[in-house]
PDB file of C-alpha atoms in Angstrom:
ATOM      1  CA  MET A  29      -0.006  -0.013  -0.003  1.00  0.00           C
ATOM      2  CA  ILE A  30       1.287   3.459  -0.870  1.00  0.00           C
ATOM      3  CA  TRP A  31      -0.076   6.223   1.301  1.00  0.00           C
ATOM      4  CA  GLY A  32      -0.701   9.715   0.012  1.00  0.00           C
ATOM      5  CA  VAL A  33      -3.968   8.804  -1.711  1.00  0.00           C
ATOM      6  CA  ALA A  34      -6.745  10.547   0.180  1.00  0.00           C
ATOM      7  CA  GLU A  35      -8.635   7.389   1.146  1.00  0.00           C
ATOM      8  CA  ASP A  36      -5.489   5.788   2.610  1.00  0.00           C
ATOM      9  CA  VAL A  37      -4.796   8.418   5.298  1.00  0.00           C
ATOM     10  CA  THR A  38      -6.630  10.664   7.681  1.00  0.00           C
ATOM     11  CA  CYS A  39      -5.654  14.097   8.970  1.00  0.00           C
ATOM     12  CA  ASP A  40      -6.214  14.301  12.727  1.00  0.00           C
ATOM     13  CA  ALA A  41      -5.959  17.244  15.062  1.00  0.00           C
ATOM     14  CA  PHE A  42      -3.810  17.032  18.192  1.00  0.00           C
ATOM     15  CA  LEU A  43      -3.165  19.592  20.926  1.00  0.00           C
ATOM     16  CA  GLY A  44      -6.506  21.265  20.303  1.00  0.00           C
ATOM     17  CA  GLY A  45      -5.785  21.708  16.596  1.00  0.00           C
ATOM     18  CA  ARG A  46      -2.316  23.161  17.037  1.00  0.00           C
ATOM     19  CA  LEU A  47      -0.910  20.077  15.328  1.00  0.00           C
ATOM     20  CA  GLN A  48      -2.290  18.290  12.290  1.00  0.00           C
ATOM     21  CA  ILE A  49      -1.126  14.678  11.817  1.00  0.00           C
ATOM     22  CA  LEU A  50      -1.490  12.476   8.734  1.00  0.00           C
ATOM     23  CA  GLN A  51      -1.735   8.824   9.663  1.00  0.00           C
ATOM     24  CA  PRO A  52      -2.834   5.622   7.993  1.00  0.00           C
ATOM     25  CA  ARG A  53      -6.556   4.957   8.098  1.00  0.00           C
ATOM     26  CA  HIS A  54      -6.150   1.251   8.749  1.00  0.00           C
ATOM     27  CA  GLY A  55      -2.621   0.800  10.184  1.00  0.00           C
ATOM     28  CA  TYR A  56      -1.292   1.838  13.566  1.00  0.00           C
ATOM     29  CA  ARG A  57      -2.955   5.085  14.693  1.00  0.00           C
ATOM     30  CA  ALA A  58      -1.545   7.375  17.382  1.00  0.00           C
ATOM     31  CA  GLY A  59      -3.852   8.249  20.272  1.00  0.00           C
ATOM     32  CA  VAL A  60      -3.354   9.627  23.767  1.00  0.00           C
ATOM     33  CA  ASP A  61      -0.174   7.753  24.698  1.00  0.00           C
ATOM     34  CA  PRO A  62       2.378   9.608  22.514  1.00  0.00           C
ATOM     35  CA  VAL A  63       0.867  12.955  23.640  1.00  0.00           C
ATOM     36  CA  LEU A  64       1.338  12.012  27.294  1.00  0.00           C
ATOM     37  CA  LEU A  65       4.884  10.880  26.558  1.00  0.00           C
ATOM     38  CA  ALA A  66       5.716  14.211  24.834  1.00  0.00           C
ATOM     39  CA  ALA A  67       4.173  16.168  27.713  1.00  0.00           C
ATOM     40  CA  SER A  68       6.419  14.443  30.263  1.00  0.00           C
ATOM     41  CA  ILE A  69       9.691  15.564  28.606  1.00  0.00           C
ATOM     42  CA  ALA A  70      11.289  18.481  30.497  1.00  0.00           C
ATOM     43  CA  ALA A  71      13.237  19.691  27.460  1.00  0.00           C
ATOM     44  CA  ARG A  72      14.603  23.204  26.947  1.00  0.00           C
ATOM     45  CA  ALA A  73      15.213  25.260  23.825  1.00  0.00           C
ATOM     46  CA  GLY A  74      18.566  24.351  22.274  1.00  0.00           C
ATOM     47  CA  GLN A  75      18.473  20.733  23.443  1.00  0.00           C
ATOM     48  CA  SER A  76      18.476  17.682  21.199  1.00  0.00           C
ATOM     49  CA  VAL A  77      15.842  14.957  21.232  1.00  0.00           C
ATOM     50  CA  LEU A  78      15.905  11.513  19.577  1.00  0.00           C
ATOM     51  CA  GLU A  79      12.716   9.475  19.257  1.00  0.00           C
ATOM     52  CA  LEU A  80      13.221   5.795  18.569  1.00  0.00           C
ATOM     53  CA  GLY A  81      10.357   4.281  16.607  1.00  0.00           C
ATOM     54  CA  CYS A  82       8.787   7.638  15.786  1.00  0.00           C
ATOM     55  CA  GLY A  83       5.983   6.323  13.585  1.00  0.00           C
ATOM     56  CA  VAL A  84       4.335   9.266  11.870  1.00  0.00           C
ATOM     57  CA  GLY A  85       6.039  11.632  14.236  1.00  0.00           C
ATOM     58  CA  THR A  86       3.259  12.352  16.735  1.00  0.00           C
ATOM     59  CA  ALA A  87       5.217  12.388  20.004  1.00  0.00           C
ATOM     60  CA  ALA A  88       8.233  14.299  18.606  1.00  0.00           C
ATOM     61  CA  LEU A  89       6.019  16.858  16.916  1.00  0.00           C
ATOM     62  CA  CYS A  90       3.859  17.319  20.017  1.00  0.00           C
ATOM     63  CA  LEU A  91       7.043  17.984  21.947  1.00  0.00           C
ATOM     64  CA  GLY A  92       8.329  20.344  19.258  1.00  0.00           C
ATOM     65  CA  ARG A  93       5.054  22.314  19.315  1.00  0.00           C
ATOM     66  CA  ARG A  94       5.197  22.660  23.139  1.00  0.00           C
ATOM     67  CA  VAL A  95       8.911  23.511  23.349  1.00  0.00           C
ATOM     68  CA  PRO A  96      10.220  25.701  20.461  1.00  0.00           C
ATOM     69  CA  GLY A  97      13.883  25.543  19.517  1.00  0.00           C
ATOM     70  CA  LEU A  98      14.541  21.840  19.924  1.00  0.00           C
ATOM     71  CA  ALA A  99      16.700  19.765  17.512  1.00  0.00           C
ATOM     72  CA  LEU A 100      14.368  16.801  16.829  1.00  0.00           C
ATOM     73  CA  THR A 101      15.409  13.534  15.252  1.00  0.00           C
ATOM     74  CA  GLY A 102      13.227  10.441  14.706  1.00  0.00           C
ATOM     75  CA  VAL A 103      14.081   6.871  13.655  1.00  0.00           C
ATOM     76  CA  GLU A 104      11.421   4.730  12.015  1.00  0.00           C
ATOM     77  CA  VAL A 105      11.887   1.316  10.343  1.00  0.00           C
ATOM     78  CA  GLN A 106       8.705   1.383   8.261  1.00  0.00           C
ATOM     79  CA  THR A 107       9.179   3.453   5.131  1.00  0.00           C
ATOM     80  CA  GLU A 108       5.544   4.505   4.791  1.00  0.00           C
ATOM     81  CA  TYR A 109       5.388   5.763   8.374  1.00  0.00           C
ATOM     82  CA  ALA A 110       8.718   7.575   8.035  1.00  0.00           C
ATOM     83  CA  ASP A 111       7.481   9.330   4.883  1.00  0.00           C
ATOM     84  CA  LEU A 112       4.355  10.462   6.698  1.00  0.00           C
ATOM     85  CA  ALA A 113       6.485  11.744   9.596  1.00  0.00           C
ATOM     86  CA  ARG A 114       8.457  13.878   7.147  1.00  0.00           C
ATOM     87  CA  ARG A 115       5.272  15.212   5.587  1.00  0.00           C
ATOM     88  CA  ASN A 116       3.837  15.958   9.020  1.00  0.00           C
ATOM     89  CA  ALA A 117       6.940  17.825  10.060  1.00  0.00           C
ATOM     90  CA  ALA A 118       6.858  19.949   6.914  1.00  0.00           C
ATOM     91  CA  ALA A 119       3.145  20.623   7.122  1.00  0.00           C
ATOM     92  CA  ASN A 120       3.421  21.747  10.746  1.00  0.00           C
ATOM     93  CA  ASP A 121       6.668  23.718  10.114  1.00  0.00           C
ATOM     94  CA  LEU A 122       8.593  21.809  12.722  1.00  0.00           C
ATOM     95  CA  PRO A 123      12.266  20.720  12.428  1.00  0.00           C
ATOM     96  CA  LEU A 124      12.019  16.924  12.643  1.00  0.00           C
ATOM     97  CA  GLU A 125      14.780  14.964  10.904  1.00  0.00           C
ATOM     98  CA  VAL A 126      13.476  11.497  10.123  1.00  0.00           C
ATOM     99  CA  ILE A 127      15.848   8.576   9.514  1.00  0.00           C
ATOM    100  CA  THR A 128      14.479   5.376   8.008  1.00  0.00           C
ATOM    101  CA  ALA A 129      16.393   2.583   9.730  1.00  0.00           C
ATOM    102  CA  ASP A 130      16.162  -0.437  11.925  1.00  0.00           C
ATOM    103  CA  LEU A 131      17.123   0.350  15.545  1.00  0.00           C
ATOM    104  CA  ARG A 132      19.642  -2.472  15.485  1.00  0.00           C
ATOM    105  CA  THR A 133      21.437  -1.147  12.392  1.00  0.00           C
ATOM    106  CA  LEU A 134      21.517   2.577  12.880  1.00  0.00           C
ATOM    107  CA  PRO A 135      23.496   4.589  10.292  1.00  0.00           C
ATOM    108  CA  ALA A 136      27.102   5.285  11.312  1.00  0.00           C
ATOM    109  CA  GLY A 137      26.469   9.019  11.474  1.00  0.00           C
ATOM    110  CA  LEU A 138      23.685   8.580  14.000  1.00  0.00           C
ATOM    111  CA  ARG A 139      25.732   6.202  16.122  1.00  0.00           C
ATOM    112  CA  GLN A 140      28.253   8.973  16.574  1.00  0.00           C
ATOM    113  CA  ARG A 141      25.679  11.409  17.954  1.00  0.00           C
ATOM    114  CA  ARG A 142      24.498  11.904  21.512  1.00  0.00           C
ATOM    115  CA  PHE A 143      21.215  13.492  22.639  1.00  0.00           C
ATOM    116  CA  ASP A 144      19.952  15.335  25.675  1.00  0.00           C
ATOM    117  CA  HIS A 145      16.727  13.307  25.527  1.00  0.00           C
ATOM    118  CA  VAL A 146      15.899   9.929  24.046  1.00  0.00           C
ATOM    119  CA  ILE A 147      12.195   9.136  24.026  1.00  0.00           C
ATOM    120  CA  MET A 148      10.339   6.010  22.896  1.00  0.00           C
ATOM    121  CA  ASN A 149       6.949   4.293  22.837  1.00  0.00           C
ATOM    122  CA  PRO A 150       8.160   0.691  22.236  1.00  0.00           C
ATOM    123  CA  PRO A 151       5.746  -2.012  21.106  1.00  0.00           C
ATOM    124  CA  TYR A 152       3.516  -2.890  24.007  1.00  0.00           C
ATOM    125  CA  PHE A 153       3.324  -6.623  23.394  1.00  0.00           C
ATOM    126  CA  ASP A 154       5.955  -9.355  23.454  1.00  0.00           C
ATOM    127  CA  ARG A 155       5.913 -10.909  19.952  1.00  0.00           C
ATOM    128  CA  ASP A 156       6.835 -14.331  21.388  1.00  0.00           C
ATOM    129  CA  SER A 157       3.705 -14.415  23.537  1.00  0.00           C
ATOM    130  CA  GLY A 158       1.145 -12.664  21.310  1.00  0.00           C
ATOM    131  CA  THR A 159      -0.757 -12.967  18.055  1.00  0.00           C
ATOM    132  CA  ALA A 160       0.287 -10.905  15.066  1.00  0.00           C
ATOM    133  CA  ALA A 161      -2.073  -8.184  13.872  1.00  0.00           C
ATOM    134  CA  SER A 162      -3.500  -8.510  10.373  1.00  0.00           C
ATOM    135  CA  ASP A 163      -2.146  -5.119   9.246  1.00  0.00           C
ATOM    136  CA  PRO A 164       1.688  -5.263   8.923  1.00  0.00           C
ATOM    137  CA  GLY A 165       2.220  -1.668  10.034  1.00  0.00           C
ATOM    138  CA  ARG A 166       0.047  -2.129  13.084  1.00  0.00           C
ATOM    139  CA  ASP A 167       1.739  -5.444  13.894  1.00  0.00           C
ATOM    140  CA  THR A 168       5.196  -3.838  13.863  1.00  0.00           C
ATOM    141  CA  ALA A 169       4.050  -0.946  16.016  1.00  0.00           C
ATOM    142  CA  LEU A 170       2.350  -3.163  18.617  1.00  0.00           C
ATOM    143  CA  GLY A 171       4.746  -6.135  18.597  1.00  0.00           C
ATOM    144  CA  GLY A 172       7.679  -5.862  16.233  1.00  0.00           C
ATOM    145  CA  ASP A 173      10.642  -8.191  16.416  1.00  0.00           C
ATOM    146  CA  THR A 174      13.094  -6.118  18.481  1.00  0.00           C
ATOM    147  CA  PRO A 175      13.224  -7.144  22.177  1.00  0.00           C
ATOM    148  CA  LEU A 176      12.367  -4.417  24.696  1.00  0.00           C
ATOM    149  CA  ALA A 177      15.802  -4.788  26.263  1.00  0.00           C
ATOM    150  CA  ASP A 178      17.350  -3.874  22.887  1.00  0.00           C
ATOM    151  CA  TRP A 179      15.285  -0.687  22.662  1.00  0.00           C
ATOM    152  CA  LEU A 180      16.529   0.342  26.087  1.00  0.00           C
ATOM    153  CA  ASP A 181      20.139  -0.566  25.376  1.00  0.00           C
ATOM    154  CA  ILE A 182      20.131   1.328  22.059  1.00  0.00           C
ATOM    155  CA  GLY A 183      18.439   4.313  23.717  1.00  0.00           C
ATOM    156  CA  ALA A 184      20.921   4.442  26.592  1.00  0.00           C
ATOM    157  CA  ARG A 185      23.856   4.377  24.164  1.00  0.00           C
ATOM    158  CA  ARG A 186      22.506   7.498  22.432  1.00  0.00           C
ATOM    159  CA  LEU A 187      22.336   9.591  25.566  1.00  0.00           C
ATOM    160  CA  ALA A 188      24.666  12.485  26.224  1.00  0.00           C
ATOM    161  CA  PRO A 189      26.216  12.753  29.692  1.00  0.00           C
ATOM    162  CA  LYS A 190      23.405  13.419  32.209  1.00  0.00           C
ATOM    163  CA  GLY A 191      20.851  12.969  29.420  1.00  0.00           C
ATOM    164  CA  TYR A 192      17.362  11.549  30.017  1.00  0.00           C
ATOM    165  CA  LEU A 193      15.682   8.449  28.600  1.00  0.00           C
ATOM    166  CA  THR A 194      11.868   8.493  28.787  1.00  0.00           C
ATOM    167  CA  LEU A 195       9.422   5.815  27.653  1.00  0.00           C
ATOM    168  CA  ILE A 196       5.787   4.881  27.943  1.00  0.00           C
ATOM    169  CA  GLN A 197       4.902   1.192  28.253  1.00  0.00           C
ATOM    170  CA  ARG A 198       2.362  -1.310  29.650  1.00  0.00           C
ATOM    171  CA  ILE A 199       2.503  -1.719  33.413  1.00  0.00           C
ATOM    172  CA  GLU A 200       3.155  -5.490  33.352  1.00  0.00           C
ATOM    173  CA  ARG A 201       6.484  -4.820  31.594  1.00  0.00           C
ATOM    174  CA  LEU A 202       7.811  -2.506  34.324  1.00  0.00           C
ATOM    175  CA  PRO A 203       9.956  -5.245  35.916  1.00  0.00           C
ATOM    176  CA  GLU A 204      11.456  -6.006  32.517  1.00  0.00           C
ATOM    177  CA  VAL A 205      12.298  -2.302  31.965  1.00  0.00           C
ATOM    178  CA  LEU A 206      13.821  -1.846  35.433  1.00  0.00           C
ATOM    179  CA  SER A 207      15.934  -4.993  34.997  1.00  0.00           C
ATOM    180  CA  ALA A 208      17.256  -3.794  31.626  1.00  0.00           C
ATOM    181  CA  LEU A 209      18.199  -0.358  33.099  1.00  0.00           C
ATOM    182  CA  GLN A 210      19.911  -1.777  36.198  1.00  0.00           C
ATOM    183  CA  GLY A 211      23.515  -0.568  36.224  1.00  0.00           C
ATOM    184  CA  ARG A 212      23.009   1.503  33.093  1.00  0.00           C
ATOM    185  CA  LEU A 213      20.920   4.531  34.113  1.00  0.00           C
ATOM    186  CA  GLY A 214      19.863   5.995  37.428  1.00  0.00           C
ATOM    187  CA  SER A 215      17.557   8.531  39.064  1.00  0.00           C
ATOM    188  CA  VAL A 216      14.594   6.440  37.882  1.00  0.00           C
ATOM    189  CA  VAL A 217      11.171   8.051  38.178  1.00  0.00           C
ATOM    190  CA  VAL A 218       7.988   6.026  37.409  1.00  0.00           C
ATOM    191  CA  LEU A 219       4.573   7.551  36.833  1.00  0.00           C
ATOM    192  CA  PRO A 220       1.804   4.934  36.743  1.00  0.00           C
ATOM    193  CA  ILE A 221      -1.212   5.764  34.506  1.00  0.00           C
ATOM    194  CA  ALA A 222      -4.688   4.626  35.460  1.00  0.00           C
ATOM    195  CA  GLY A 223      -7.833   5.026  33.414  1.00  0.00           C
ATOM    196  CA  ARG A 224     -10.058   5.990  36.333  1.00  0.00           C
ATOM    197  CA  THR A 225     -10.271   6.219  40.128  1.00  0.00           C
ATOM    198  CA  ALA A 226      -9.785   2.871  41.884  1.00  0.00           C
ATOM    199  CA  ARG A 227      -8.590   1.135  38.743  1.00  0.00           C
ATOM    200  CA  ALA A 228      -5.157  -0.511  38.561  1.00  0.00           C
ATOM    201  CA  PRO A 229      -2.710   1.339  36.326  1.00  0.00           C
ATOM    202  CA  GLY A 230      -2.467  -0.010  32.811  1.00  0.00           C
ATOM    203  CA  LEU A 231       0.518   2.017  31.633  1.00  0.00           C
ATOM    204  CA  PHE A 232       3.502   3.853  33.069  1.00  0.00           C
ATOM    205  CA  ILE A 233       5.944   6.535  31.993  1.00  0.00           C
ATOM    206  CA  LEU A 234       9.494   5.982  33.140  1.00  0.00           C
ATOM    207  CA  ARG A 235      12.312   8.514  33.098  1.00  0.00           C
ATOM    208  CA  ALA A 236      15.927   7.617  33.876  1.00  0.00           C
ATOM    209  CA  ARG A 237      19.155   9.639  33.693  1.00  0.00           C
ATOM    210  CA  GLN A 238      22.633   8.962  32.454  1.00  0.00           C
ATOM    211  CA  GLU A 239      24.941   9.191  35.530  1.00  0.00           C
ATOM    212  CA  GLY A 240      21.875   9.718  37.708  1.00  0.00           C
ATOM    213  CA  ARG A 241      22.341   8.969  41.403  1.00  0.00           C
ATOM    214  CA  ALA A 242      18.998   9.962  42.997  1.00  0.00           C
ATOM    215  CA  PRO A 243      16.977   7.140  44.619  1.00  0.00           C
ATOM    216  CA  PHE A 244      14.135   5.416  42.827  1.00  0.00           C
ATOM    217  CA  CYS A 245      10.899   7.403  42.869  1.00  0.00           C
ATOM    218  CA  LEU A 246       7.382   5.986  42.371  1.00  0.00           C
ATOM    219  CA  LEU A 247       4.876   8.795  41.811  1.00  0.00           C
ATOM    220  CA  PRO A 248       1.165   8.703  42.590  1.00  0.00           C
ATOM    221  CA  ALA A 249      -0.817   7.355  39.599  1.00  0.00           C
ATOM    222  CA  LEU A 250      -2.021   9.791  36.931  1.00  0.00           C
ATOM    223  CA  GLU A 251      -5.767   9.242  36.415  1.00  0.00           C
ATOM    224  CA  THR A 252      -6.841  10.052  32.860  1.00  0.00           C
ATOM    225  CA  HIS A 253     -10.649  10.117  33.353  1.00  0.00           C
ATOM    226  CA  ILE A 254     -12.984  11.450  36.051  1.00  0.00           C
ATOM    227  CA  GLY A 255     -15.171   9.008  37.947  1.00  0.00           C
ATOM    228  CA  ILE A 256     -15.128   5.251  38.400  1.00  0.00           C
ATOM    229  CA  ALA A 257     -16.974   4.331  35.202  1.00  0.00           C
ATOM    230  CA  HIS A 258     -17.709   5.616  31.695  1.00  0.00           C
ATOM    231  CA  ASP A 259     -20.767   7.922  31.689  1.00  0.00           C
ATOM    232  CA  GLY A 260     -22.078   8.355  28.153  1.00  0.00           C
ATOM    233  CA  ASP A 261     -20.186   9.890  25.242  1.00  0.00           C
ATOM    234  CA  LYS A 262     -19.214  13.157  26.940  1.00  0.00           C
ATOM    235  CA  ASP A 263     -15.589  14.120  27.471  1.00  0.00           C
ATOM    236  CA  SER A 264     -14.478  12.889  30.914  1.00  0.00           C
ATOM    237  CA  TYR A 265     -10.764  13.628  30.949  1.00  0.00           C
ATOM    238  CA  THR A 266      -9.362  14.947  34.246  1.00  0.00           C
ATOM    239  CA  PRO A 267      -8.385  18.674  34.152  1.00  0.00           C
ATOM    240  CA  LEU A 268      -4.640  17.896  33.850  1.00  0.00           C
ATOM    241  CA  VAL A 269      -5.002  15.339  31.085  1.00  0.00           C
ATOM    242  CA  GLY A 270      -7.513  17.544  29.301  1.00  0.00           C
ATOM    243  CA  ALA A 271      -5.051  20.419  29.355  1.00  0.00           C
ATOM    244  CA  ILE A 272      -2.276  18.169  28.056  1.00  0.00           C
ATOM    245  CA  LEU A 273      -4.367  16.868  25.159  1.00  0.00           C
ATOM    246  CA  ARG A 274      -5.955  20.217  24.173  1.00  0.00           C
ATOM    247  CA  SER A 275      -3.355  22.814  25.054  1.00  0.00           C
ATOM    248  CA  GLY A 276      -0.010  21.041  25.195  1.00  0.00           C
ATOM    249  CA  ALA A 277       0.368  21.456  28.966  1.00  0.00           C
ATOM    250  CA  ASP A 278       3.298  19.889  30.789  1.00  0.00           C
ATOM    251  CA  LEU A 279       3.029  16.578  32.594  1.00  0.00           C
ATOM    252  CA  PRO A 280       5.162  16.938  35.732  1.00  0.00           C
ATOM    253  CA  MET A 281       7.414  13.978  36.590  1.00  0.00           C
ATOM    254  CA  GLY A 282       8.431  14.891  40.117  1.00  0.00           C
ATOM    255  CA  ARG A 283      12.008  15.780  40.777  1.00  0.00           C
TER     256      ARG A 283
END
């Protein structure tokens, strides 16, 4: 399938319409998760950011819209998604360099670079224990064939001294992430994400620092919706999450 034909893609508004994103109609489609990831990055103008597995560029471009003056780079293995990321960057007038490559065989030039922030939204499911999706693009985004430990190792290697690695992932994979980071990065902060009050977290955002020495920090869970159950079709986001999704507000990550 070659995207670019009107019926193959949709144009979706993010950050209250401040960002317009082309994405495949039937492949992997970005939702709330990359927006929350982008909101959690405490980047400053002049810093460099690398997103591994950038897809159509949603997280990197949300971050670029919130924090002007960043040097943004994305790596994406799927050609069609990488092409859409370039188109999205150009259409939104944001400086995202997109490199089409497999994480495990990064170009030599990129392997020589270090970044203040490395961000990622790795596939949520372990390919060895799941069923492949029917759409190839969606299958790669949700499962892929690169182990989570490799994502973390590659990301850590791209960090500048005292740089930050931040990812969003399913809560059941938290032990796997912590194990992979042991002895590599420190000052680990974990923000669980729960759909509603009294529900167990389903996701988490984790931030770790190169050369970090602060003790482990587990933050109170971020609740995305008000109430204990869905109540009709009305918008029920909590004020903080609503501000993140509509206005590009920051998502504090503690220290």
